[in-house]
Coordinates of C-alpha atoms in Angstrom, one line a residue:
M1 CA 19.8 -8.7 6.8
R2 CA 22.7 -9.9 9.5
E3 CA 24.4 -13.3 7.8
A4 CA 25.6 -15.4 10.5
R5 CA 28.7 -17.8 11.2
A6 CA 29.8 -17.0 7.7
L7 CA 33.0 -16.0 6.2
T8 CA 33.0 -13.6 3.7
V9 CA 35.5 -11.7 1.4
R10 CA 35.3 -9.4 -1.7
F11 CA 37.1 -10.6 -4.7
A12 CA 37.0 -9.0 -7.8
G13 CA 34.1 -6.8 -6.8
R14 CA 31.8 -10.0 -5.8
V15 CA 30.8 -11.8 -2.8
L16 CA 32.0 -15.2 -2.2
L17 CA 31.6 -17.3 0.4
L18 CA 34.7 -19.5 1.1
A19 CA 33.8 -21.8 4.0
T20 CA 31.5 -21.6 7.4
L21 CA 33.5 -21.1 10.5
L22 CA 32.3 -24.8 11.5
G23 CA 31.4 -26.4 8.2
V24 CA 33.3 -27.7 5.4
V25 CA 32.9 -26.8 1.3
R26 CA 33.0 -29.5 -0.6
P27 CA 32.5 -28.3 -4.9
T28 CA 31.9 -31.0 -7.0
L29 CA 33.9 -30.9 -10.7
G30 CA 31.7 -31.3 -13.7
A31 CA 33.5 -31.0 -16.8
A32 CA 30.5 -31.5 -18.8
E33 CA 28.8 -28.2 -18.6
V34 CA 30.0 -24.4 -17.6
C35 CA 27.5 -22.7 -15.1
G36 CA 28.9 -19.6 -15.0
A37 CA 30.8 -17.3 -12.8
V38 CA 27.9 -16.2 -10.4
W39 CA 25.9 -18.8 -8.6
P40 CA 22.6 -18.0 -6.5
G41 CA 23.0 -17.8 -3.4
F42 CA 20.7 -19.2 -0.2
A43 CA 19.8 -18.8 3.1
V44 CA 18.1 -20.7 6.2
A45 CA 16.4 -19.3 8.9
L46 CA 16.5 -21.5 12.5
R47 CA 14.4 -21.2 15.4
G48 CA 15.3 -18.5 17.7
R49 CA 18.2 -17.7 15.5
A50 CA 19.2 -15.1 12.8
P51 CA 19.4 -16.3 9.2
K52 CA 22.7 -18.0 8.0
S53 CA 23.6 -17.3 4.4
Y54 CA 25.8 -19.3 1.5
H55 CA 26.8 -18.6 -1.3
P56 CA 28.4 -21.0 -3.7
A57 CA 31.7 -20.0 -5.4
P58 CA 32.6 -23.2 -7.3
P59 CA 35.7 -23.3 -9.7
A60 CA 35.2 -22.8 -13.3
G61 CA 33.5 -26.3 -14.2
A62 CA 31.7 -27.4 -11.6
T63 CA 28.3 -28.2 -11.7
E64 CA 27.4 -29.0 -8.0
F65 CA 28.6 -27.0 -5.1
R66 CA 28.1 -29.1 -2.0
I67 CA 28.3 -27.2 1.9
S68 CA 28.0 -29.5 5.1
D69 CA 27.9 -27.9 8.8
G70 CA 26.1 -28.6 11.9
D71 CA 22.9 -27.0 10.8
L72 CA 22.5 -28.8 7.4
E73 CA 23.8 -30.9 4.3
A74 CA 23.1 -29.1 1.2
S75 CA 24.2 -29.2 -2.6
V76 CA 23.2 -26.3 -5.3
R77 CA 23.5 -27.9 -8.8
C78 CA 23.2 -26.3 -12.3
L79 CA 20.7 -27.8 -14.6
P80 CA 20.1 -27.5 -18.8
G81 CA 18.1 -24.7 -19.5
G82 CA 19.2 -21.9 -17.1
E83 CA 17.4 -23.7 -13.7
W84 CA 19.2 -24.0 -10.2
Q85 CA 18.3 -26.8 -7.2
L86 CA 18.8 -27.2 -4.1
D87 CA 18.9 -29.9 -1.8
V88 CA 18.7 -29.1 1.5
T89 CA 19.2 -31.9 4.3
A90 CA 18.6 -30.5 8.1
S91 CA 20.4 -31.8 10.8
E92 CA 19.9 -31.9 14.5
Q93 CA 17.4 -28.8 14.2
P94 CA 14.6 -28.3 12.3
L95 CA 15.0 -25.4 9.5
A96 CA 12.2 -22.8 9.6
S97 CA 12.4 -21.3 6.3
I98 CA 14.8 -21.4 3.0
W99 CA 15.5 -18.7 1.1
F100 CA 16.6 -19.6 -2.7
P101 CA 17.8 -18.2 -4.8
W102 CA 19.1 -15.0 -2.2
D103 CA 20.9 -12.0 -3.0
P104 CA 23.9 -11.7 0.0
G105 CA 24.6 -8.1 -1.1
P106 CA 23.1 -5.4 -3.4
V107 CA 23.8 -6.6 -7.2
A108 CA 24.0 -3.7 -9.8
L109 CA 22.6 -3.7 -13.1
G110 CA 25.3 -1.6 -14.8
G111 CA 22.9 1.4 -15.6
P112 CA 22.3 4.6 -13.3
A113 CA 21.0 3.2 -9.6
E114 CA 17.9 6.0 -10.3
D115 CA 17.1 4.0 -13.1
E116 CA 16.3 0.4 -11.6
V117 CA 12.7 -0.5 -11.3
I118 CA 11.4 -3.7 -9.0
Y119 CA 8.3 -5.1 -10.6
Y120 CA 6.2 -7.2 -8.3
P121 CA 3.3 -9.7 -8.8
T122 CA 0.3 -8.4 -7.3
F123 CA -2.8 -7.0 -8.8
L124 CA -2.1 -6.9 -12.6
G125 CA 1.6 -5.9 -11.5
V126 CA 2.9 -2.7 -9.4
A127 CA 6.3 -1.3 -9.4
I128 CA 8.6 0.7 -7.2
S129 CA 11.8 2.7 -7.6
A130 CA 15.1 0.7 -6.2
T131 CA 16.5 3.7 -4.9
S132 CA 13.9 4.6 -2.3
L133 CA 14.4 1.0 -0.7
P134 CA 17.2 0.2 2.2
E135 CA 19.6 -2.4 1.1
D136 CA 19.0 -4.4 4.3
V137 CA 15.1 -4.6 5.0
W138 CA 13.8 -7.2 2.8
Q139 CA 10.0 -6.5 1.5
G140 CA 7.4 -8.4 -0.2
P141 CA 3.9 -8.0 0.9
A142 CA 2.2 -10.9 -0.7
D143 CA 2.6 -14.6 -0.8
Y144 CA 1.9 -17.0 -4.2
P145 CA -0.8 -18.1 -4.9
G146 CA -3.0 -15.8 -3.8
Y147 CA -1.5 -11.8 -4.1
C148 CA 1.2 -13.0 -5.5
F149 CA 0.1 -14.1 -9.3
A150 CA 3.5 -15.8 -9.9
P151 CA 6.4 -16.7 -8.2
L152 CA 8.6 -14.1 -9.4
V153 CA 10.3 -10.8 -8.9
V154 CA 12.0 -8.8 -11.4
A155 CA 14.6 -5.6 -11.1
A156 CA 15.1 -4.0 -14.2
D157 CA 16.8 -0.6 -16.2
R158 CA 16.5 0.8 -19.4
T159 CA 19.5 -1.7 -20.7
A160 CA 19.4 -4.7 -18.1
A161 CA 17.2 -6.9 -15.9
R162 CA 17.4 -9.7 -13.6
L163 CA 15.0 -12.4 -12.7
V164 CA 14.2 -14.7 -9.7
A165 CA 11.7 -17.2 -10.6
A166 CA 10.2 -20.6 -8.7
A167 CA 10.6 -23.6 -11.4
N168 CA 9.0 -25.8 -8.9
W169 CA 6.7 -28.4 -10.7
P170 CA 3.9 -29.0 -8.8
P171 CA 4.5 -25.0 -7.9
R172 CA 4.6 -24.5 -4.2
R173 CA 3.7 -21.4 -1.8
V174 CA 6.6 -19.3 -2.0
R175 CA 6.6 -15.1 -1.3
P176 CA 8.7 -13.1 -3.6
L177 CA 11.0 -10.6 -1.8
Y178 CA 13.4 -7.7 -2.6
A179 CA 15.4 -5.1 -0.9
R180 CA 17.2 -2.3 -2.8
G181 CA 19.8 -4.1 -5.6
R182 CA 18.6 -7.6 -4.0
L183 CA 15.9 -10.1 -4.9
A184 CA 14.6 -13.4 -3.3
L185 CA 12.6 -15.9 -2.7
R186 CA 11.5 -17.2 0.3
Y187 CA 9.7 -20.8 1.6
D188 CA 8.0 -20.4 4.9
E189 CA 8.2 -24.5 5.5
E190 CA 9.7 -26.2 8.0
I191 CA 11.8 -28.8 7.3
A192 CA 12.2 -31.4 10.3
P193 CA 15.7 -32.7 11.5
H194 CA 17.2 -35.4 8.8
E195 CA 14.2 -34.2 6.5
H196 CA 15.3 -33.4 2.8
R197 CA 13.7 -31.0 0.4
S198 CA 14.6 -29.8 -2.7
Y199 CA 13.9 -26.4 -4.3
R200 CA 13.9 -25.2 -8.1
A201 CA 14.3 -21.8 -9.4
L202 CA 15.2 -19.5 -12.8
V203 CA 17.6 -16.9 -12.2
D204 CA 18.1 -14.8 -15.2
R205 CA 20.1 -11.7 -16.7
V206 CA 19.3 -9.9 -19.8
H207 CA 20.5 -7.0 -21.3
V208 CA 19.4 -5.0 -24.3
G209 CA 21.2 -2.6 -26.8
P210 CA 20.4 1.5 -26.8
D211 CA 18.2 0.5 -29.9
A212 CA 16.6 -2.4 -29.0
D213 CA 12.6 -1.9 -28.9
T214 CA 12.1 -4.9 -26.2
Q215 CA 12.4 -3.8 -22.7
P216 CA 14.4 -5.7 -20.3
W217 CA 11.5 -6.4 -18.0
Q218 CA 9.8 -7.8 -20.9
L219 CA 13.2 -10.4 -21.8
A220 CA 13.3 -11.4 -18.4
L221 CA 9.4 -12.2 -18.5
D222 CA 9.6 -14.1 -21.6
R223 CA 12.2 -16.5 -19.9
Y224 CA 9.7 -17.5 -17.1
K225 CA 6.9 -17.7 -19.7
S226 CA 8.3 -20.2 -22.1
W227 CA 9.2 -22.3 -19.0
L228 CA 5.3 -22.1 -17.6
R229 CA 3.9 -22.2 -21.1
A230 CA 5.1 -25.8 -21.5
R231 CA 4.2 -26.8 -17.7
V232 CA 0.9 -25.7 -18.1
H233 CA 0.2 -27.6 -21.4
D234 CA 1.7 -31.0 -20.1
A235 CA -0.6 -30.6 -17.2
G236 CA -4.0 -29.8 -19.4
L237 CA -4.5 -26.7 -17.2
E238 CA -4.6 -24.6 -20.7
P239 CA -8.0 -22.5 -20.7
A240 CA -10.6 -23.3 -22.7
H241 CA -13.1 -21.1 -23.1
P242 CA -16.6 -21.2 -24.8
A243 CA -17.0 -19.3 -27.5
W244 CA -19.9 -16.9 -25.7
L245 CA -17.2 -15.8 -23.4
L246 CA -14.6 -15.7 -26.1
A247 CA -16.9 -13.5 -28.1
A248 CA -18.1 -11.3 -25.2
H249 CA -17.1 -7.4 -25.0
G250 CA -17.9 -7.3 -21.2
W251 CA -20.4 -7.7 -18.7
L252 CA -22.7 -5.8 -17.0
N253 CA -21.9 -5.7 -13.3
V254 CA -25.0 -5.1 -11.1
Q255 CA -24.6 -4.4 -7.6
L256 CA -27.9 -5.2 -5.7
Q257 CA -26.8 -4.3 -2.5
N258 CA -26.6 -0.7 -3.7
M259 CA -30.1 -0.6 -4.8
N260 CA -32.2 1.5 -2.3
R261 CA -35.0 -0.1 -3.9
W262 CA -35.4 -3.4 -5.8
D263 CA -36.5 -2.5 -9.3
P264 CA -35.9 -5.2 -12.1
D265 CA -36.8 -2.9 -14.6
V266 CA -33.7 -0.9 -14.2
V267 CA -31.5 -4.3 -15.1
R268 CA -34.2 -4.7 -18.0
R269 CA -33.4 -1.1 -19.5
R270 CA -30.0 -2.0 -19.3
W271 CA -29.9 -5.4 -20.9
R272 CA -31.9 -4.3 -23.7
T273 CA -29.7 -1.3 -24.6
W274 CA -26.3 -3.1 -24.1
G275 CA -27.0 -7.1 -24.3
D276 CA -25.8 -7.4 -28.1
R277 CA -22.6 -5.9 -26.7
L278 CA -22.5 -7.1 -22.9
P279 CA -24.0 -10.4 -23.0
W280 CA -23.5 -11.3 -19.3
V281 CA -25.3 -10.1 -16.7
Q282 CA -23.1 -10.1 -13.6
F283 CA -25.1 -10.0 -10.4
W284 CA -23.2 -9.1 -7.0
G285 CA -25.3 -8.7 -3.6
Q286 CA -28.0 -11.1 -4.0
M287 CA -27.9 -12.2 -0.5
S288 CA -28.0 -8.8 0.8
D289 CA -30.6 -6.0 1.8
V290 CA -29.8 -2.9 0.8
F291 CA -26.2 -1.6 2.1
R292 CA -26.4 1.8 3.9
P293 CA -23.1 2.9 4.8
G294 CA -21.1 3.8 8.1
L295 CA -23.6 4.2 11.4
L296 CA -27.0 3.8 9.2
S297 CA -26.1 0.7 8.4
G298 CA -26.3 -0.8 12.1
L299 CA -29.4 1.4 13.0
L300 CA -31.4 0.3 10.4
S301 CA -30.6 -3.2 9.6
R302 CA -29.8 -6.2 12.0
E303 CA -28.3 -8.2 8.9
R304 CA -25.4 -8.1 7.6
T305 CA -25.1 -6.3 4.2
G306 CA -22.9 -5.6 1.3
C307 CA -22.0 -7.0 -1.7
C308 CA -19.8 -10.1 -1.0
L309 CA -21.3 -12.0 2.2
D310 CA -20.5 -15.8 2.4
E311 CA -24.4 -16.5 2.2
P312 CA -25.6 -18.4 -0.7
R313 CA -29.4 -17.9 -0.4
M314 CA -31.3 -15.2 -2.0
H315 CA -32.5 -12.5 0.0
P316 CA -36.3 -12.1 0.3
R317 CA -36.4 -9.0 -0.9
Y318 CA -35.1 -10.4 -4.6
E319 CA -37.8 -13.3 -4.7
P320 CA -39.2 -14.4 -7.0
T321 CA -38.4 -11.1 -9.7
L322 CA -35.1 -11.6 -9.8
V323 CA -35.0 -15.4 -10.6
E324 CA -37.6 -14.8 -13.0
L325 CA -36.0 -12.0 -14.8
A326 CA -32.5 -13.8 -14.6
A327 CA -34.1 -16.8 -16.5
T328 CA -35.2 -14.0 -19.4
I329 CA -31.9 -13.3 -19.9
A330 CA -30.6 -16.7 -20.0
R331 CA -32.3 -17.5 -22.9
D332 CA -30.3 -15.3 -25.1
G333 CA -27.7 -14.1 -23.0
H334 CA -25.5 -15.3 -19.7
V335 CA -26.3 -14.7 -16.2
G336 CA -24.2 -15.3 -13.0
Y337 CA -24.4 -14.4 -9.2
Y338 CA -21.8 -13.7 -7.0
V339 CA -20.3 -17.0 -5.5
R340 CA -17.3 -17.3 -2.9
P341 CA -15.4 -19.5 -0.6
R342 CA -16.5 -19.5 2.7
E343 CA -14.8 -16.7 5.1
G344 CA -12.1 -18.2 6.7
S345 CA -12.0 -21.5 4.5
G346 CA -8.8 -23.8 4.7
P347 CA -7.4 -25.7 1.2
L348 CA -10.2 -26.5 -0.8
D349 CA -8.0 -29.4 -2.2
E350 CA -9.7 -32.3 -4.3
S351 CA -7.8 -35.2 -2.5
G352 CA -11.1 -37.2 -2.2
Q353 CA -11.2 -36.7 1.8
A354 CA -14.1 -35.1 3.3
N355 CA -14.1 -31.3 3.3
P356 CA -16.7 -29.4 4.2
D357 CA -14.9 -26.2 2.8
R358 CA -15.2 -27.4 -0.9
D359 CA -18.4 -28.7 -0.3
F360 CA -19.8 -25.2 0.9
L361 CA -18.5 -23.6 -2.5
R362 CA -20.0 -26.8 -4.6
R363 CA -23.1 -26.5 -3.3
W364 CA -23.3 -22.7 -3.6
L365 CA -22.4 -23.0 -7.4
A366 CA -24.9 -25.6 -8.0
L367 CA -27.8 -23.5 -6.1
A368 CA -27.3 -20.5 -8.6
R369 CA -27.4 -22.6 -11.7
D370 CA -30.1 -25.2 -10.4
G371 CA -32.3 -22.8 -8.3
Y372 CA -31.4 -19.0 -9.5
K373 CA -31.2 -20.1 -13.6
A374 CA -27.7 -18.9 -13.7
N375 CA -25.7 -20.0 -16.7
A376 CA -22.6 -18.4 -16.2
V377 CA -20.1 -18.3 -12.9
Y378 CA -18.2 -16.3 -11.2
V379 CA -16.2 -16.9 -7.9
D380 CA -15.1 -14.1 -5.9
V381 CA -11.4 -14.0 -3.7
I382 CA -10.0 -17.4 -5.1
G383 CA -7.6 -15.9 -7.4
H384 CA -6.5 -13.5 -4.5
R385 CA -6.1 -15.7 -1.5
D386 CA -4.2 -19.1 -0.8
F387 CA -6.9 -21.8 -0.8
G388 CA -4.4 -24.7 -1.1
E389 CA -1.4 -26.0 -3.2
P390 CA -1.6 -24.1 -6.1
L391 CA -1.7 -27.2 -8.8
A392 CA -4.7 -28.9 -6.6
V393 CA -6.6 -25.3 -6.2
A394 CA -6.0 -25.1 -10.3
R395 CA -7.6 -28.7 -10.8
L396 CA -10.5 -27.5 -8.6
I397 CA -11.2 -24.4 -10.4
G398 CA -11.0 -26.7 -13.9
D399 CA -13.3 -29.1 -12.5
A400 CA -15.8 -27.5 -10.7
L401 CA -16.2 -24.2 -12.0
G402 CA -15.9 -25.1 -15.6
P403 CA -14.6 -23.5 -18.6
G404 CA -16.5 -20.6 -18.7
A405 CA -15.7 -19.5 -15.4
V406 CA -14.2 -16.4 -14.4
I407 CA -12.3 -15.8 -10.9
E408 CA -11.1 -12.8 -9.1
Y409 CA -7.6 -11.9 -9.8
G410 CA -5.4 -14.3 -11.5
V411 CA -2.7 -17.1 -10.6
D412 CA -0.8 -18.3 -13.5
V413 CA -1.8 -21.8 -13.5
Y414 CA -5.2 -21.4 -12.8
P415 CA -7.7 -22.4 -15.9
A416 CA -9.8 -19.5 -15.7
A417 CA -10.5 -16.1 -16.9
F418 CA -9.2 -13.2 -14.6
L419 CA -11.3 -10.5 -13.2
M420 CA -8.2 -7.6 -12.8
S421 CA -10.3 -4.6 -11.8
G422 CA -8.8 -2.9 -9.2
S423 CA -4.8 -3.1 -10.8
L424 CA -5.2 0.5 -11.9
N425 CA -5.6 1.9 -9.0
G426 CA -3.8 -1.0 -7.0
G427 CA -4.9 0.2 -3.5
A428 CA -1.7 1.5 -1.3
W429 CA 0.0 1.4 -4.8
Q430 CA -1.5 4.4 -5.7
G431 CA -2.3 3.9 -9.3
G432 CA -3.9 6.4 -11.4
P433 CA -3.8 8.7 -14.2
G434 CA -0.1 10.3 -14.2
R435 CA 1.1 7.9 -12.3
S436 CA 3.6 5.2 -13.7
V437 CA 7.1 4.2 -14.3
A438 CA 7.9 6.4 -16.7
R439 CA 6.9 9.7 -14.3
F440 CA 9.3 7.7 -11.4
G441 CA 11.7 10.7 -10.0
A442 CA 10.0 14.2 -9.1
G443 CA 8.8 12.2 -5.6
L444 CA 6.9 9.5 -7.5
T445 CA 8.4 6.2 -6.1
R446 CA 5.9 3.7 -6.5
A447 CA 2.8 2.8 -9.0
T448 CA 0.6 0.3 -10.2
A449 CA 2.5 -1.3 -13.7
P450 CA -0.9 -3.6 -15.4
E451 CA 1.7 -4.1 -18.4
F452 CA 3.8 -6.2 -16.2
G453 CA 1.1 -8.6 -15.5
R454 CA -0.5 -8.3 -18.7
Y455 CA 2.6 -9.2 -20.7
L456 CA 2.9 -12.4 -18.7
F457 CA -1.2 -13.0 -19.4
D458 CA -0.6 -12.3 -22.7
D459 CA -3.2 -14.5 -24.1
R460 CA -5.4 -14.8 -21.2
V461 CA -9.0 -13.5 -21.0
V462 CA -9.2 -10.7 -18.5
F463 CA -11.6 -8.4 -17.8
M464 CA -11.2 -4.8 -16.4
G465 CA -13.4 -2.1 -15.0
E466 CA -14.9 -0.4 -12.4
C467 CA -14.6 -3.3 -9.2
N468 CA -12.1 -2.7 -6.5
G469 CA -11.6 0.8 -7.0
D470 CA -11.1 1.3 -10.6
G471 CA -14.4 3.0 -10.5
R472 CA -13.2 6.1 -9.3
F473 CA -11.4 6.8 -12.7
W474 CA -14.6 5.9 -14.9
G475 CA -16.9 8.1 -16.7
P476 CA -16.6 11.5 -18.4
A477 CA -15.8 13.2 -15.2
N478 CA -12.3 11.2 -15.0
D479 CA -12.1 11.5 -19.0
Y480 CA -13.0 8.0 -19.1
W481 CA -9.1 7.0 -18.3
T482 CA -10.4 3.6 -17.0
E483 CA -12.5 2.7 -20.1
R484 CA -9.2 3.7 -22.0
Q485 CA -7.0 1.2 -20.0
A486 CA -9.1 -1.5 -20.3
F487 CA -9.2 -0.7 -24.0
L488 CA -5.5 -0.5 -24.5
L489 CA -4.7 -3.7 -22.5
G490 CA -7.1 -5.4 -24.6
A491 CA -9.3 -6.6 -21.5
K492 CA -13.0 -7.1 -21.6
F493 CA -15.7 -4.4 -19.7
D494 CA -16.3 -4.8 -16.1
V495 CA -19.1 -2.3 -16.2
V496 CA -21.5 -0.9 -13.3
H497 CA -22.1 2.4 -15.2
P498 CA -23.0 1.7 -19.0
F499 CA -24.7 5.2 -19.2
E500 CA -23.5 8.6 -18.6
D501 CA -27.1 9.7 -17.9
E502 CA -29.3 6.3 -17.5
L503 CA -32.7 8.5 -17.6
V504 CA -32.4 9.5 -20.9
G505 CA -29.9 7.1 -22.0
T506 CA -27.0 8.6 -22.9
E507 CA -24.2 5.6 -23.4
N508 CA -20.6 5.9 -21.8
R509 CA -18.9 7.4 -25.0
A510 CA -15.8 5.7 -24.1
L511 CA -17.4 2.2 -23.7
A512 CA -19.2 2.5 -27.3
L513 CA -16.3 3.6 -28.9
A514 CA -14.2 0.9 -27.8
I515 CA -16.4 -1.7 -28.5
A516 CA -17.4 -0.4 -31.9
A517 CA -13.6 -0.5 -32.6
R518 CA -13.1 -3.8 -31.5
A519 CA -16.3 -5.0 -33.3
R520 CA -15.4 -3.5 -36.7
I521 CA -12.2 -5.5 -37.1
G522 CA -13.6 -8.9 -35.6
W523 CA -11.0 -8.2 -32.4
W524 CA -12.2 -11.1 -30.5
A525 CA -12.1 -13.6 -33.7
R526 CA -8.4 -12.6 -33.8
R527 CA -7.5 -14.1 -30.3
P528 CA -5.2 -11.1 -30.2
V529 CA -1.6 -11.5 -27.9
Y530 CA -0.6 -8.7 -25.8
R531 CA 3.1 -7.3 -26.8
D532 CA 2.9 -4.1 -25.2
R533 CA 5.1 -1.5 -27.0
I534 CA 7.4 -4.2 -28.4
G535 CA 9.0 -2.4 -31.8
V536 CA 6.7 0.7 -31.4
R537 CA 8.7 3.9 -31.4
D538 CA 8.1 7.8 -31.8
V539 CA 4.3 7.9 -29.9
P540 CA 3.6 11.4 -29.7
A541 CA 2.9 13.0 -26.4
G542 CA -0.8 12.8 -25.6
V543 CA -1.3 9.7 -27.8
D544 CA -0.8 6.2 -26.1
V545 CA -0.4 2.5 -28.2
R546 CA -0.2 -1.1 -27.6
R547 CA 0.7 -3.8 -29.8
F548 CA -1.1 -7.3 -30.2
R549 CA -0.2 -10.0 -32.0
G550 CA -3.1 -11.7 -33.9
K551 CA -3.7 -15.7 -34.6
D552 CA -2.9 -15.2 -38.2
G553 CA 0.2 -13.2 -37.2
E554 CA -1.2 -10.1 -38.1
N555 CA 0.0 -7.0 -35.8
L556 CA -3.1 -5.0 -33.7
L557 CA -2.4 -1.6 -32.8
V558 CA -4.4 -0.1 -30.3
I559 CA -4.4 3.6 -30.5
D560 CA -5.7 5.9 -27.8
N561 CA -6.0 9.7 -29.3
W562 CA -8.5 11.1 -26.8
G563 CA -7.5 15.1 -27.2
R564 CA -7.9 13.9 -31.2
R565 CA -4.5 15.5 -32.2
R566 CA -4.3 15.5 -36.1
G567 CA -1.5 14.7 -38.3
Q568 CA 0.4 12.8 -35.8
T569 CA 2.5 9.6 -36.8
L570 CA 4.3 6.7 -35.2
T571 CA 7.0 4.1 -35.7
V572 CA 6.7 0.5 -36.1
D573 CA 9.2 -1.6 -36.6
G574 CA 11.0 1.1 -38.5
A575 CA 8.0 2.0 -40.3
T576 CA 6.4 5.4 -40.0
L577 CA 2.2 5.2 -39.8
P578 CA -0.1 7.9 -39.8
I579 CA -2.6 8.1 -36.6
S580 CA -5.8 8.3 -37.1
D581 CA -7.7 11.6 -35.4
E582 CA -10.5 9.3 -33.7
Q583 CA -10.6 9.6 -30.2
L584 CA -10.2 5.2 -29.9
S585 CA -8.6 3.3 -33.4
I586 CA -7.4 -0.1 -33.8
V587 CA -5.1 -0.4 -37.0
V588 CA -4.3 -3.5 -38.3
R589 CA -1.5 -4.6 -40.3
E590 CA -1.6 -8.0 -42.6
A591 CA 1.2 -9.7 -43.5
S592 CA 2.4 -8.1 -47.1
E593 CA -0.5 -5.8 -46.8
P594 CA -0.6 -2.0 -45.7
A595 CA -2.3 -0.5 -42.5
T596 CA -6.0 -0.1 -42.6
E597 CA -7.4 1.5 -39.9
A598 CA -10.5 0.7 -38.0
H599 CA -12.3 3.2 -35.5
A600 CA -15.5 4.0 -34.4
G601 CA -17.7 6.9 -35.7
R602 CA -19.3 9.5 -33.3
N603 CA -22.4 7.2 -32.3
G604 CA -20.8 4.0 -33.8
R605 CA -21.9 0.6 -32.1
G606 CA -20.5 -2.8 -32.6

């Protein structure tokens, strides 16, 4: 990026801004606190002009750094707890955007450059090799809230990590950005002449030793998790899911629009077989006739068809039998219908003013409940697009949707369960078997990293399975890769195809084994918290394992040994443990008790 009207020199390997050519720099000293040698920089963009950068370099002991020039009055302050605050007042011309924090040049982590990875908060986490990026081109495909589930970005290698995260409360719209060796947050909000704005950020750098069990990116996320958890608690936005949802192993995902002939008996058969394990039947496409791909759709139907139309009314082909079936299922289980905000919807705020888009969503929810016998709530797209200020949308979700709701994708302050299907494939991020950060190099430079988002959403209810492209890795033809990843990540199952052969009733093997392993140890009653692979070492090739913490402090080791390798061991917290030769198993390590194993038999059911 071009730095306009700024004078920089290199001193001791760091870029320090001494002054602007037209301005005066006034550092303010504070004896009470030493803020560190490196202060976060910032930049501003003015209409029709190149962005202009500022990099504070106060004397040792300063707690505030002030800048004044013809474009702005600004100060950067260091605050307790590692937070930083930028205060900006525009001068005579409006400021089009603010970048804070902002790296003026590449910042080395200290390890080999080829080891550096950028972790970005879209889907359930994606990653890109830093050396594949240009230094002077900022990238960042998504905004928070929406396609970004948190207002942050992390750069990490094997021994160090850097975090930049917005620390505004209430949270605000922002876009995380990255380039090679550089991180930034950009606020695309105009500041009018003489108007004042404040911005807060967490800027952290962490290191681990060569024998550490924790990954640097995890330590960086821990900093934001602690900050976030306190504020979500104080705002009353912690999810309060009903017991039935917490206990469910997942849902049966019924794609009505893909049924050439509507036959309620197909759903009844699935429900009779799986209802005890997947007690929620979630319908898609109840507003659509059968979907015919390509030219057939236009030739054979004049209607819009598809899973996800913004049409609350049920299509006539499903009435009255679908409503009757829903009422039957709801007596013992739960039923939800596809619901979404209107296409092109504006902000869904709860300001008290008239809001047709908000009213549209509320009416659809009421119709599904009162007219079509739904007793569970799913709302599409609301977690993957910008529908207003994050806190306002969070409160709408808590109020209008209720505590048992699931939304598509997640945002860190939204009090709902999250459907995260699609996070394995990740669209253009091209995730899938064999594509992970561990394989970077040898031509692979980008992949999905669902462990990143799962570590942030460590205690949240998430669903993973066949929606949004992850069905391409589902089932026996794909060695059950999606099912196994959902098992490892502690997700509830989003199941379109519960059978390998529906005609003869052959159950999906991995799905049945995973549910049985969880049921055997009372998985959901333990309220597992995701810990990734912290403290886990010496995992044999062909085996994968993830660690969770239960509500009573017990350790839960979720193990995928799909190739049934025998006689294998792994190391956990320095202790050697045997690995079951069952394909999917869970090891429970209670306090002061030896390890025990819980795994499914050949045809086990939970």
